[in-house]
mmCIF file of C-alpha atoms in Angstrom:
data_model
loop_
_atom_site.group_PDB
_atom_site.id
_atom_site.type_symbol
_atom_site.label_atom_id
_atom_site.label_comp_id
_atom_site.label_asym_id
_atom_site.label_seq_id
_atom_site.Cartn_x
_atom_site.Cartn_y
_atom_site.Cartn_z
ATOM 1 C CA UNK W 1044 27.488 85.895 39.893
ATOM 2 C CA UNK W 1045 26.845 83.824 36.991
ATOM 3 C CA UNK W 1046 24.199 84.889 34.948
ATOM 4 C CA UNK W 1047 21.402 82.027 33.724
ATOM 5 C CA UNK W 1048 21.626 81.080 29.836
ATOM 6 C CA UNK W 1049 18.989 80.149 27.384
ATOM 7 C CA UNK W 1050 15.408 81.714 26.881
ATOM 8 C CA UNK W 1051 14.592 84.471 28.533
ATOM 9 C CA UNK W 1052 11.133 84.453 30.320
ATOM 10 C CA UNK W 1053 10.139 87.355 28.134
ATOM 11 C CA UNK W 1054 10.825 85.015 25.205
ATOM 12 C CA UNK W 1055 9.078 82.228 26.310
ATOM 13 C CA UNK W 1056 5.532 84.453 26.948
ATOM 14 C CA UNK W 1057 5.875 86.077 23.660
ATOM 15 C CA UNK W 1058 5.853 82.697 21.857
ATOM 16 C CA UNK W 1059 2.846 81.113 23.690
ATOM 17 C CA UNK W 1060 1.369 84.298 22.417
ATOM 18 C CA UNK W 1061 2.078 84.063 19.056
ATOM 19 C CA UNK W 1062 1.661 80.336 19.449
ATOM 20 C CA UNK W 1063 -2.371 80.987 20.774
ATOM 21 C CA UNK W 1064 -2.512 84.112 17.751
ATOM 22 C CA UNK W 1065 -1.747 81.363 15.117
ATOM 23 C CA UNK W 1066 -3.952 78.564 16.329
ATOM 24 C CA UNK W 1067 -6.985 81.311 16.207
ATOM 25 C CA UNK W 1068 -6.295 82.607 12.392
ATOM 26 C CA UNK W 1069 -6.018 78.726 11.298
ATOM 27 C CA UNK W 1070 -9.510 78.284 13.200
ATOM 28 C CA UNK W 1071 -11.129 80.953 11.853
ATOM 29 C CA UNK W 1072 -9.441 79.895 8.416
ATOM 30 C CA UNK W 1073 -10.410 76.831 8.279
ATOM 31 C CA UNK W 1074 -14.475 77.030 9.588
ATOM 32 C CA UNK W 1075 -13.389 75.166 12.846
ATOM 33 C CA UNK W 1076 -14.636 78.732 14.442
ATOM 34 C CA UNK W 1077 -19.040 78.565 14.882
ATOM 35 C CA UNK W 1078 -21.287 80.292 16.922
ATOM 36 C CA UNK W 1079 -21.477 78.752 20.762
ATOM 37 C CA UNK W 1080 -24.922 79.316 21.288
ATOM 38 C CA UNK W 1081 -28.127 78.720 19.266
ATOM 39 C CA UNK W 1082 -29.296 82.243 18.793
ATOM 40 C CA UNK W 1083 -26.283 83.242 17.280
ATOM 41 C CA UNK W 1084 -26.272 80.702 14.811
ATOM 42 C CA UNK W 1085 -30.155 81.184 13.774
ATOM 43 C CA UNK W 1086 -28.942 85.085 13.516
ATOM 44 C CA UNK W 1087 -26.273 83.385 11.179
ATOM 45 C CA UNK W 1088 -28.545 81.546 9.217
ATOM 46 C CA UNK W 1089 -31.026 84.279 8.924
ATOM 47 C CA UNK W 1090 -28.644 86.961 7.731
ATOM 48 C CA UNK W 1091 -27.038 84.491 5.337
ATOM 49 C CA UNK W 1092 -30.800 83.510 3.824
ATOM 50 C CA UNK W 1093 -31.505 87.378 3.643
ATOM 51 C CA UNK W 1094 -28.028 87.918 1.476
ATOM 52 C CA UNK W 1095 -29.250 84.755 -0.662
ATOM 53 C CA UNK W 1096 -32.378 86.518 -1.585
ATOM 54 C CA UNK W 1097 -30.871 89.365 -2.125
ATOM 55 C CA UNK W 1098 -28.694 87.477 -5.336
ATOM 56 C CA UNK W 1099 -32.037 86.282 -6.015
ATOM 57 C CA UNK W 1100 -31.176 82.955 -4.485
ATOM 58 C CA UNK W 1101 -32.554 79.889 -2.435
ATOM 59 C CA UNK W 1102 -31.666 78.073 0.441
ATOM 60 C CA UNK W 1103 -30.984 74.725 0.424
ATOM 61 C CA UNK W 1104 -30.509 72.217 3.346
ATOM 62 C CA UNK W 1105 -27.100 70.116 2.255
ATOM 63 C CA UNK W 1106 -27.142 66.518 2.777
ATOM 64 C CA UNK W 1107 -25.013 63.321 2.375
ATOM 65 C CA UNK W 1108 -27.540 62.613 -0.875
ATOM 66 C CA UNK W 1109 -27.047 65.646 -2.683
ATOM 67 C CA UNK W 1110 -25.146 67.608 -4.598
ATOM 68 C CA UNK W 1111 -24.074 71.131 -4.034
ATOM 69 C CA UNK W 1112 -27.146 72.555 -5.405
ATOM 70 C CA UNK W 1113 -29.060 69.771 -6.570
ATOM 71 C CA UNK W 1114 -28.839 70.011 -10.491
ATOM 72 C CA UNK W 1115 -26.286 71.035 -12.627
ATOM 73 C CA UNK W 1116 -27.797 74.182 -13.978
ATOM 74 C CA UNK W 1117 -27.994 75.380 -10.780
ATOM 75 C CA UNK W 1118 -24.804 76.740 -8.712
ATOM 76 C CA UNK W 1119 -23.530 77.805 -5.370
ATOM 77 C CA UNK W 1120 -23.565 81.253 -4.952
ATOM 78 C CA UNK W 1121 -22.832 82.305 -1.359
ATOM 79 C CA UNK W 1122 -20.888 79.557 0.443
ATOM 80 C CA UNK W 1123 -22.209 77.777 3.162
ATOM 81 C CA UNK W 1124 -23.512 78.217 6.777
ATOM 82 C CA UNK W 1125 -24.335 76.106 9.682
ATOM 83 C CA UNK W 1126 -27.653 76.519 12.042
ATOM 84 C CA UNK W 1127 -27.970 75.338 15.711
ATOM 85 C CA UNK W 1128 -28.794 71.989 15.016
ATOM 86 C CA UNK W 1129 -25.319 71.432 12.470
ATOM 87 C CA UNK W 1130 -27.165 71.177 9.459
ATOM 88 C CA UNK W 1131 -25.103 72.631 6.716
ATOM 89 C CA UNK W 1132 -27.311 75.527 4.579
ATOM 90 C CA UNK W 1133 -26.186 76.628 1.301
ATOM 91 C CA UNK W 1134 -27.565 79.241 -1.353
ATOM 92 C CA UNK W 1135 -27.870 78.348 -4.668
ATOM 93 C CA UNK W 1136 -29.546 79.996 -8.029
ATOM 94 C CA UNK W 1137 -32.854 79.607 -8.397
#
């Protein structure tokens, strides 16, 4: 009896694996990764305006009419967050 050539079945499952593994890191990577439901992302948005506060910052709604904090003095200091409705919140200095 001939035995079958090429990739084993065992082979095959442990790429699709490691395929799946590797699209997750580039999502979460990237910021394609956000909350599914609302609540999680106002929990977001509250915990990220607590740690603003905390560096003695403000929250600022980002729009297509801004810039990153509004004047030049002032400066991003956490990143950036999105709440339920996809409005992009930032912190900056006060």
């Amino acid at each position: 009896m001939k035995k079958a050539q090429g990739l084993s079945l065992n082979f095959v499952i442990v790429g699709i694996i490691a395929l799946v593994v590797l699209v997750v890191v580039i999502l979460i990577f990237t910021g394609g990764v956000t909350p599914v439901d609302k609540e999680s992302s106002d929990m977001l948005l509250a915990s990220f305006t607590n740690q603003c506060e905390q560096l003695n910052g403000i929250v600022k709604e980002l729009d297509d009419s801004n810039t990153i904090c509004g004047e030049k003095s002032q400066f991003e200091r956490l990143g950036s967050v999105k709440d339920s409705q996809g409005k992009t919140w930032i912190c900056c200095e006060k």
